[in-house]
PDB file of C-alpha atoms in Angstrom:
ATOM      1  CA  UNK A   1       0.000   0.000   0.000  1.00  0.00           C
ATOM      2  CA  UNK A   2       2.084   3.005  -1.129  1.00  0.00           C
ATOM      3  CA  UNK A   3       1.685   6.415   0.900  1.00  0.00           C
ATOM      4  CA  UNK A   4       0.906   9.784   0.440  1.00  0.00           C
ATOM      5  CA  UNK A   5       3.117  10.648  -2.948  1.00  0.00           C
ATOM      6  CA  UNK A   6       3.985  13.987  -3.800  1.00  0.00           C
ATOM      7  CA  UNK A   7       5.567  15.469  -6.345  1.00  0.00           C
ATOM      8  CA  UNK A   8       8.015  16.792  -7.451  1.00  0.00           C
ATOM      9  CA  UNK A   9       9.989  16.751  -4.448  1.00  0.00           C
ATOM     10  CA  UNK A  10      11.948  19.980  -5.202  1.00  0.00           C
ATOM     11  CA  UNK A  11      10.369  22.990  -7.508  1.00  0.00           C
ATOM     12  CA  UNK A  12      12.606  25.936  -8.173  1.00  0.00           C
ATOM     13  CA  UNK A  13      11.115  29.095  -9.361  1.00  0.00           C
ATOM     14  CA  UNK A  14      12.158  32.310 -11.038  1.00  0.00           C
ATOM     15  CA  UNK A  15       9.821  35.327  -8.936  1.00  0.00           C
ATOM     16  CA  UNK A  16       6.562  35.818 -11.205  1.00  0.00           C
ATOM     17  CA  UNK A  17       6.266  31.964 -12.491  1.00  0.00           C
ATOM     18  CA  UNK A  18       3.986  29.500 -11.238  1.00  0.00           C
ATOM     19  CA  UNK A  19       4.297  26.811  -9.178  1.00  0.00           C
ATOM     20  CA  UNK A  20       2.153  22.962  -9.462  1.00  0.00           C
ATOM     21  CA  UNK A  21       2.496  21.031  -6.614  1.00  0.00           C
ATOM     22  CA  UNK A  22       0.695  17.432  -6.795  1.00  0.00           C
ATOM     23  CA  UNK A  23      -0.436  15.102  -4.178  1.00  0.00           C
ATOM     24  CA  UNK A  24      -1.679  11.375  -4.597  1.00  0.00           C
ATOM     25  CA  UNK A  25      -2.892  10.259  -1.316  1.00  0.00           C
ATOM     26  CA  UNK A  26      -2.978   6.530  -0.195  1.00  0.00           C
ATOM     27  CA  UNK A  27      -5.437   4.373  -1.095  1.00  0.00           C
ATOM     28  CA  UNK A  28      -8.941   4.857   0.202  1.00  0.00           C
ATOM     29  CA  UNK A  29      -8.595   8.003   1.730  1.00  0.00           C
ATOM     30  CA  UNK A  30     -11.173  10.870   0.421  1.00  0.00           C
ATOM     31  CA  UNK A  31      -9.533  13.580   2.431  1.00  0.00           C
ATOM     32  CA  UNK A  32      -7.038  15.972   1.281  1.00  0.00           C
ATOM     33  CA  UNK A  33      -4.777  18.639   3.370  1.00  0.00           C
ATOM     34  CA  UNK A  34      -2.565  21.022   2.589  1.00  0.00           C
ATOM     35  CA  UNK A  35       0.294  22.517   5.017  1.00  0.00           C
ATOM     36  CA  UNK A  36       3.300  24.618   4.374  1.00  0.00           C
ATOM     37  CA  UNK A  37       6.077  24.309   6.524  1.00  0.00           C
ATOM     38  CA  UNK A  38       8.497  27.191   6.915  1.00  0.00           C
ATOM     39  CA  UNK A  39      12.242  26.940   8.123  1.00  0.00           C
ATOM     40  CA  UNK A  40      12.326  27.162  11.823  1.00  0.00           C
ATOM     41  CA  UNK A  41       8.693  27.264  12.383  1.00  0.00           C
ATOM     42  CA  UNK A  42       5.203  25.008  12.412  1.00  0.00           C
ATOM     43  CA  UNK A  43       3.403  23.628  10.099  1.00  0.00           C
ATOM     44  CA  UNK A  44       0.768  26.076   9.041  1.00  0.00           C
ATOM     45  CA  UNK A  45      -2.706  24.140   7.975  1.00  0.00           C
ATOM     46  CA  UNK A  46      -3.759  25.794   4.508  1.00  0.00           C
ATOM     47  CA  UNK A  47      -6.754  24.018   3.129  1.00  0.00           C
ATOM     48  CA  UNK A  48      -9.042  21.254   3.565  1.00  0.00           C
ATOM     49  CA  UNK A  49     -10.322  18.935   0.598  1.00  0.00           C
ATOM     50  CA  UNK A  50     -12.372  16.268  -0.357  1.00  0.00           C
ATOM     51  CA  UNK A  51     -13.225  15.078  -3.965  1.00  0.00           C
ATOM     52  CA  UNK A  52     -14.471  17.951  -5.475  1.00  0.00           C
ATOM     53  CA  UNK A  53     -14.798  19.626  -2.544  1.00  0.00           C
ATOM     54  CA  UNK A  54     -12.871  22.458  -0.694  1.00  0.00           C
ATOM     55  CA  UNK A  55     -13.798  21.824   3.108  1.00  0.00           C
ATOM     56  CA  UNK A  56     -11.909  24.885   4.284  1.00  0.00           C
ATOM     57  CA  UNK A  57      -9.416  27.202   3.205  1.00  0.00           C
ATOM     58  CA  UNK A  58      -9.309  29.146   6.088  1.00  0.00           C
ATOM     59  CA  UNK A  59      -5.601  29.250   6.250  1.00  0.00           C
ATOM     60  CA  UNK A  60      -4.761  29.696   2.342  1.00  0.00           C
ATOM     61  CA  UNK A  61      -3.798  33.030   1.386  1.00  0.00           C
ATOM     62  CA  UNK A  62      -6.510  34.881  -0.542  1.00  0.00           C
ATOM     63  CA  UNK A  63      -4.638  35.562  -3.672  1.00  0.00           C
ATOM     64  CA  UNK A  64      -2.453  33.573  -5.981  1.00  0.00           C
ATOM     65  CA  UNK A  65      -3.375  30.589  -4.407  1.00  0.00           C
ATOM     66  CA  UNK A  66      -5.624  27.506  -5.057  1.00  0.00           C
ATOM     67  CA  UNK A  67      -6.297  24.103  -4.309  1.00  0.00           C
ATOM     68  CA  UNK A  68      -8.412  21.515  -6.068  1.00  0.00           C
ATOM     69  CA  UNK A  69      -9.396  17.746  -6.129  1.00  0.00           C
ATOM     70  CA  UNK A  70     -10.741  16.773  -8.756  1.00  0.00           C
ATOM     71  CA  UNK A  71     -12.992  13.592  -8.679  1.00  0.00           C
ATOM     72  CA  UNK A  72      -9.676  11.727 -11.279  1.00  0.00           C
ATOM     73  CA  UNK A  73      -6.122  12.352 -10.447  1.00  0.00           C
ATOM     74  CA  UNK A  74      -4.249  14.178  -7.690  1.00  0.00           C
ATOM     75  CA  UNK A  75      -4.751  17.259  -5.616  1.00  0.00           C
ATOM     76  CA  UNK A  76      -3.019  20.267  -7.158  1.00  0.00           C
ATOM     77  CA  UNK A  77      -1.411  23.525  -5.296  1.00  0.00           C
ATOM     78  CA  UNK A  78      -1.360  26.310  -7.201  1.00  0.00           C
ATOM     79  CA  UNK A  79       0.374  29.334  -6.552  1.00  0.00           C
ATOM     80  CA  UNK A  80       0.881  32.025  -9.488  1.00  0.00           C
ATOM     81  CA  UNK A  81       3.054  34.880  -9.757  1.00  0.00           C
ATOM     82  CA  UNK A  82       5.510  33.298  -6.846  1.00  0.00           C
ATOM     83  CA  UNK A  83       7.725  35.728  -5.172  1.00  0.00           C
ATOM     84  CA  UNK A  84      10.934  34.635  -2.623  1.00  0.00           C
ATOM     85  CA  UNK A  85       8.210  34.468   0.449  1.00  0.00           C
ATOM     86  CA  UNK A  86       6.646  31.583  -1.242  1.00  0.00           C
ATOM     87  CA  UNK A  87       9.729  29.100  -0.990  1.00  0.00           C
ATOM     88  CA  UNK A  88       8.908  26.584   1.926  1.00  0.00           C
ATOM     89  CA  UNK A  89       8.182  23.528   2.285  1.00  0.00           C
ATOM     90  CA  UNK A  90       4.516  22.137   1.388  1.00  0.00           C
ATOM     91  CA  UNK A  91       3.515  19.141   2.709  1.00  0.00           C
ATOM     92  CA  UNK A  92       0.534  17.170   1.598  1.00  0.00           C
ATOM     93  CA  UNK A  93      -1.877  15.063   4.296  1.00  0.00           C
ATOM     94  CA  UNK A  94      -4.281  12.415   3.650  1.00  0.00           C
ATOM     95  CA  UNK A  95      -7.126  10.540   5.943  1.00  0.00           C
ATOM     96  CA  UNK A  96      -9.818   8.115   5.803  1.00  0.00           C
ATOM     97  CA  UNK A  97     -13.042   9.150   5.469  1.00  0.00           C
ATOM     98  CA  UNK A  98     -14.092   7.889   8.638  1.00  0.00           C
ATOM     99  CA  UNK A  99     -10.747   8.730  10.578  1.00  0.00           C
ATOM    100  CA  UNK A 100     -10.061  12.689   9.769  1.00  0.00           C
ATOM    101  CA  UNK A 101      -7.896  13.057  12.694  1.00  0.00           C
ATOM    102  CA  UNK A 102      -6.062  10.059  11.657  1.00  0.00           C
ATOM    103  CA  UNK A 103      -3.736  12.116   8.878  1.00  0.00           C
ATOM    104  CA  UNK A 104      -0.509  10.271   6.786  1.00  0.00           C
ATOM    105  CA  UNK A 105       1.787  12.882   5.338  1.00  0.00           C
ATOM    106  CA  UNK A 106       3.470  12.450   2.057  1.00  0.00           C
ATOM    107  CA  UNK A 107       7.408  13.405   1.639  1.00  0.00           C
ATOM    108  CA  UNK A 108       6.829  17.102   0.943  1.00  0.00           C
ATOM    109  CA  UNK A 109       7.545  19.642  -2.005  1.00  0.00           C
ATOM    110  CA  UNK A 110      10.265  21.869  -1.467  1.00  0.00           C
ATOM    111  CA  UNK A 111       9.475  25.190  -3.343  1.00  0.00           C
ATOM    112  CA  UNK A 112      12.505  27.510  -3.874  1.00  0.00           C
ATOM    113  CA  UNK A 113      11.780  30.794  -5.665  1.00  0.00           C
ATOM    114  CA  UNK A 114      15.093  32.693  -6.986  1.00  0.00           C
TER     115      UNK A 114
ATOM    116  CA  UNK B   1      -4.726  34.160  21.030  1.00  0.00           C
ATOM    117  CA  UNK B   2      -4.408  30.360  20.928  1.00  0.00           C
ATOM    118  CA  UNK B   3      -0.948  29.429  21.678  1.00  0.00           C
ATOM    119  CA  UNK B   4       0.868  25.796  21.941  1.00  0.00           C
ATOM    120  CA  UNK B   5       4.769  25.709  22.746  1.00  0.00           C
ATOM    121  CA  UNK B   6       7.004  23.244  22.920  1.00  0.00           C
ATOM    122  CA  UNK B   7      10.660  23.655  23.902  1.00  0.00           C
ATOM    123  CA  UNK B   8      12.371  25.207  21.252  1.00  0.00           C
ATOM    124  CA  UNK B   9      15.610  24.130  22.692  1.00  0.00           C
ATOM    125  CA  UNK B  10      17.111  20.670  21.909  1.00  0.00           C
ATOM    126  CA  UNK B  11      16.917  17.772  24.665  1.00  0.00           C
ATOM    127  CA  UNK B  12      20.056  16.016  24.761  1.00  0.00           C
ATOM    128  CA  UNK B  13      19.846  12.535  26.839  1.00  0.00           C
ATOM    129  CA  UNK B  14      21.547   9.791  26.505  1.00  0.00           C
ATOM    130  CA  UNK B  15      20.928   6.459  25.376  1.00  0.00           C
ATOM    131  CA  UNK B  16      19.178   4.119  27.434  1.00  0.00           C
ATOM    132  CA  UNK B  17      17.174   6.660  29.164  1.00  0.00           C
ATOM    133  CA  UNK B  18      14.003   8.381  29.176  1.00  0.00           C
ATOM    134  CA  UNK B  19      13.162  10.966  27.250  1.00  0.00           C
ATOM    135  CA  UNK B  20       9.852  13.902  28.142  1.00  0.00           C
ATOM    136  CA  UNK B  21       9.246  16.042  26.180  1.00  0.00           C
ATOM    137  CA  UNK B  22       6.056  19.123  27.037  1.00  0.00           C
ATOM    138  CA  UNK B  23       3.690  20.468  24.867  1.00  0.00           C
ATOM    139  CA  UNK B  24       1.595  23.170  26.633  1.00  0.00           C
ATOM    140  CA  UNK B  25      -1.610  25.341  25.128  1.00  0.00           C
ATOM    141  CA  UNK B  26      -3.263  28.148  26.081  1.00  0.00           C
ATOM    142  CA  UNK B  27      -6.978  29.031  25.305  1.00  0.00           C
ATOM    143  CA  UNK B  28      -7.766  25.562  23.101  1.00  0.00           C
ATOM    144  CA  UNK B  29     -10.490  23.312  24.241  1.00  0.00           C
ATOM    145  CA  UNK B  30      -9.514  20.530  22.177  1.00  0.00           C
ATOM    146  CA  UNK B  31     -11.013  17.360  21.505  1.00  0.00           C
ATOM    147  CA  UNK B  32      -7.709  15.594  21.088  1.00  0.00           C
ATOM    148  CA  UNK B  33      -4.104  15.797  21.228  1.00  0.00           C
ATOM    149  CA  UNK B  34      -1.607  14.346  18.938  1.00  0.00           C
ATOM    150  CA  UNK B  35       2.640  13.337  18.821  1.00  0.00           C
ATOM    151  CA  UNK B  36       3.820  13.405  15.511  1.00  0.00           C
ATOM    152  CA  UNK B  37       7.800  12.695  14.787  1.00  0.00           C
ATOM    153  CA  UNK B  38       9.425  14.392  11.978  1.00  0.00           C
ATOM    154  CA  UNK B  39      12.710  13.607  10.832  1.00  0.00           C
ATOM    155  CA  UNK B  40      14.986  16.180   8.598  1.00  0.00           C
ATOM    156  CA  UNK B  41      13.691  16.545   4.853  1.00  0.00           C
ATOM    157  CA  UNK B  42      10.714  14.300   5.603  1.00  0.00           C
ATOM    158  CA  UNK B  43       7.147  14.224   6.386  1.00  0.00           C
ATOM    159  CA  UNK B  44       5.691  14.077  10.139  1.00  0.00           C
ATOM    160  CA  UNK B  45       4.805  10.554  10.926  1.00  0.00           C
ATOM    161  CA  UNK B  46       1.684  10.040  13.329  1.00  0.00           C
ATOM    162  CA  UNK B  47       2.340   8.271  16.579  1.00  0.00           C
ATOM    163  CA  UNK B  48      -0.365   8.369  18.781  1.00  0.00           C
ATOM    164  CA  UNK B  49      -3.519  10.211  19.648  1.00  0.00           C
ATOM    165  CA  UNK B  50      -4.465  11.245  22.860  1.00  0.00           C
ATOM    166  CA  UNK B  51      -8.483  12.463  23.334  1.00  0.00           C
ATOM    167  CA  UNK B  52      -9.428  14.681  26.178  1.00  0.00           C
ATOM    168  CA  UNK B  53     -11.389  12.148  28.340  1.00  0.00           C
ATOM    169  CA  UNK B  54      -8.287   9.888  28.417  1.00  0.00           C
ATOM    170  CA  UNK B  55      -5.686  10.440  30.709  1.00  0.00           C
ATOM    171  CA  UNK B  56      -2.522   8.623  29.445  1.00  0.00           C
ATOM    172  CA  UNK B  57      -2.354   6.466  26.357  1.00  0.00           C
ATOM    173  CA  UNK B  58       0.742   3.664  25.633  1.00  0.00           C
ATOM    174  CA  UNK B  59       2.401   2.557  22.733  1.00  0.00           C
ATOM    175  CA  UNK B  60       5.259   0.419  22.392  1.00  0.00           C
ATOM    176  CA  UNK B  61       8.172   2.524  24.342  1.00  0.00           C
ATOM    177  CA  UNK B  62       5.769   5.617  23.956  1.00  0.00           C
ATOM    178  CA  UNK B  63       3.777   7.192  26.693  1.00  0.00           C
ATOM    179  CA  UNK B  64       1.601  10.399  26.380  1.00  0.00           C
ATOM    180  CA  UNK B  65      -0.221  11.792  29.283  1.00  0.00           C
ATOM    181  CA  UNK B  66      -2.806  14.712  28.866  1.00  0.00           C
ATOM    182  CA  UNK B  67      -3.600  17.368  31.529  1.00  0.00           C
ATOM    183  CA  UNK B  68      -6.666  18.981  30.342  1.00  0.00           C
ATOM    184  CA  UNK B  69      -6.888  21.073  33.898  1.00  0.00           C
ATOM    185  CA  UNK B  70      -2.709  22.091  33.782  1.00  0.00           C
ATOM    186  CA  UNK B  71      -3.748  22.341  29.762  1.00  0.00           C
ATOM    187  CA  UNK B  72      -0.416  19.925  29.059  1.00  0.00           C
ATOM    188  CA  UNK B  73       0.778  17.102  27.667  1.00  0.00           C
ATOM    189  CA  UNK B  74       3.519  15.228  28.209  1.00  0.00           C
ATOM    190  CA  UNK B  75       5.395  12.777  25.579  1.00  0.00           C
ATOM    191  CA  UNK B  76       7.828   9.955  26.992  1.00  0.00           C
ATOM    192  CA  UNK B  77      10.207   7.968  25.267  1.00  0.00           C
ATOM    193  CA  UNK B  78      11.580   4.866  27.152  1.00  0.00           C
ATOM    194  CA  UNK B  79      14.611   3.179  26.900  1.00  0.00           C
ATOM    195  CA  UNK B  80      15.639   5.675  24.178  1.00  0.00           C
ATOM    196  CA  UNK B  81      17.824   4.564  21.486  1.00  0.00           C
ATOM    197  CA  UNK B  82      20.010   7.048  18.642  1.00  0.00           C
ATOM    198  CA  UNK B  83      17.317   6.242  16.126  1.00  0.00           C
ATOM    199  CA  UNK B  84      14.913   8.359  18.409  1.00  0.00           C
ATOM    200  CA  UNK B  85      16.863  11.484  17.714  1.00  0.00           C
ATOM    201  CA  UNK B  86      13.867  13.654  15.348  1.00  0.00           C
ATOM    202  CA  UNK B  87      11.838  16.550  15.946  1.00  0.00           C
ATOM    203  CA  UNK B  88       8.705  15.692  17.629  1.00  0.00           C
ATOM    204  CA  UNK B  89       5.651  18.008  16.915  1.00  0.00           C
ATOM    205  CA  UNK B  90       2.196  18.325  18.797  1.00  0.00           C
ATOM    206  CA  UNK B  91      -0.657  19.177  17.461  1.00  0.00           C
ATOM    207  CA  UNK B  92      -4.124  20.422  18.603  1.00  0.00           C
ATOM    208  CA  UNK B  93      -7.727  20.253  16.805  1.00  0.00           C
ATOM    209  CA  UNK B  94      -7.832  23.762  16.588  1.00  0.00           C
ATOM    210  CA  UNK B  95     -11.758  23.511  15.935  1.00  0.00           C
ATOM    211  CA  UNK B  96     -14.833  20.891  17.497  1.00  0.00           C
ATOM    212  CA  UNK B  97     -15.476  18.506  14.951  1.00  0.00           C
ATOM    213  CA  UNK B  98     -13.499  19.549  11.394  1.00  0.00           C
ATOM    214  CA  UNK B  99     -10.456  17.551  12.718  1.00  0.00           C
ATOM    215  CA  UNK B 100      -8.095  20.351  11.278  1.00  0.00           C
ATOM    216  CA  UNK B 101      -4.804  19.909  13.967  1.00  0.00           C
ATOM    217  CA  UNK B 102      -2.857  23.259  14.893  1.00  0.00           C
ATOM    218  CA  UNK B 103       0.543  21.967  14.909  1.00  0.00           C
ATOM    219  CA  UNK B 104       3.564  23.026  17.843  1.00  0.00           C
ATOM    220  CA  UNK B 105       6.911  24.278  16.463  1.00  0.00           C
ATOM    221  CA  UNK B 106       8.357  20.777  17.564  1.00  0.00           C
ATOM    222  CA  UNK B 107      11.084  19.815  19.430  1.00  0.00           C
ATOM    223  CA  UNK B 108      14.552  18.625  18.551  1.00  0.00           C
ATOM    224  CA  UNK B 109      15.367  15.148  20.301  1.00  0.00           C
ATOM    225  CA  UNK B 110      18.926  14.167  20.203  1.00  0.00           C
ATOM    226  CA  UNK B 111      20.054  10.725  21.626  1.00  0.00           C
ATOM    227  CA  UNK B 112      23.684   9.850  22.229  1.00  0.00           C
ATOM    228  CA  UNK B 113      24.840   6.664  22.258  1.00  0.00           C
TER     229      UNK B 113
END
């Protein structure tokens, strides 16, 4: 049973570009979460999916950034227009449906913006 | 505001012993209470889950004990071995119900053999 896959595992980006980051989560789990991890601090909840669905987004910032699920494929993170304040690590969470607190976290994307 | 801190400064202890580490909040009421272990360039794992009616929960060489009155929790590590040596987060549901954890800033275990 492979885990939560992410991809790719390092992004670097020129300021203005944007960034894709893609999550697969395991097998069976309906429930998607985003979290960015910066250096020397927390991990900072962003948003809160299910198929189709965005649960919350409380923590995403209002612009340049998105998050979907679609019913086929992987979760996507977008962010457009990066800028240096952007580069952290994102880190992708899945759970069962019946088990949200219950969350297995893929290997991360670390996003570098030059 | 809604605070949780953990030690920001590394606990050194050497093999063989016991390791505690503290994860205190301030103005949560939460549900549940989670360890998670992160090691450098990697994901946090999940290692156990603690909910507020319970008092102390085992695993293995783990212990966690949860203090809803002293609002702390307390993460133990017997008979630690080098392999221990990670960053070990908290984390809080930060709202009843949506199961949405507010993680600690972690702290840095080191174990010398």
């Amino acid at each position: 049973n492979a885990g939560v896959m992410q991809n790719p595992r390092h992004l670097v980006r020129r300021r203005g570009q944007e960034a894709r980051l893609r999550c697969s989560p395991m097998k069976g789990h309906s429930h998607v979460y985003w979290y960015r991890q910066l250096p020397e601090e927390g991990l900072k909840f962003m948003v809160y999916l299910q198929k189709e669905n965005i649960i919350d987004e409380s923590g995403m910032p209002k612009e340049r950034f998105s998050a979907e699920f679609p019913k086929e494929g992987p979760s996507i993170l977008r962010i457009q227009q990066v800028v240096r304040g952007d580069s952290a690590a994102y880190f992708c969470a899945s759970s069962p449906p019946d088990r949200s607190y219950e969350q297995y976290f893929g290997p991360g994307t670390r996003l570098t913006v030059t | 505001s809604q605070k949780i801190e953990q030690n920001s400064e590394a606990l050194n202890i050497q093999e063989g012993k016991t390791a505690t580490l503290t994860c205190n909040y301030t103005n949560y009421s939460p549900a549940y209470l989670q360890w998670y272990r992160q090691d450098p360039g990697r994901g946090p794992v999940f290692l156990l889950l603690i909910r507020e009616n319970e008092k102390e929960k085992r695993k293995e060489r783990l212990k966690v004990t949860f203090d809803t009155t002293l609002k702390q929790s307390l993460f133990h590590i017997t008979a630690s071995q080098p392999a221990d040596s990670a960053t070990y987060l908290c984390a809080l549901d930060s709202s009843g119900g949506s199961y949405i954890p507010t993680f600690g800033r972690g702290t840095s275990l080191i174990v010398h053999p």
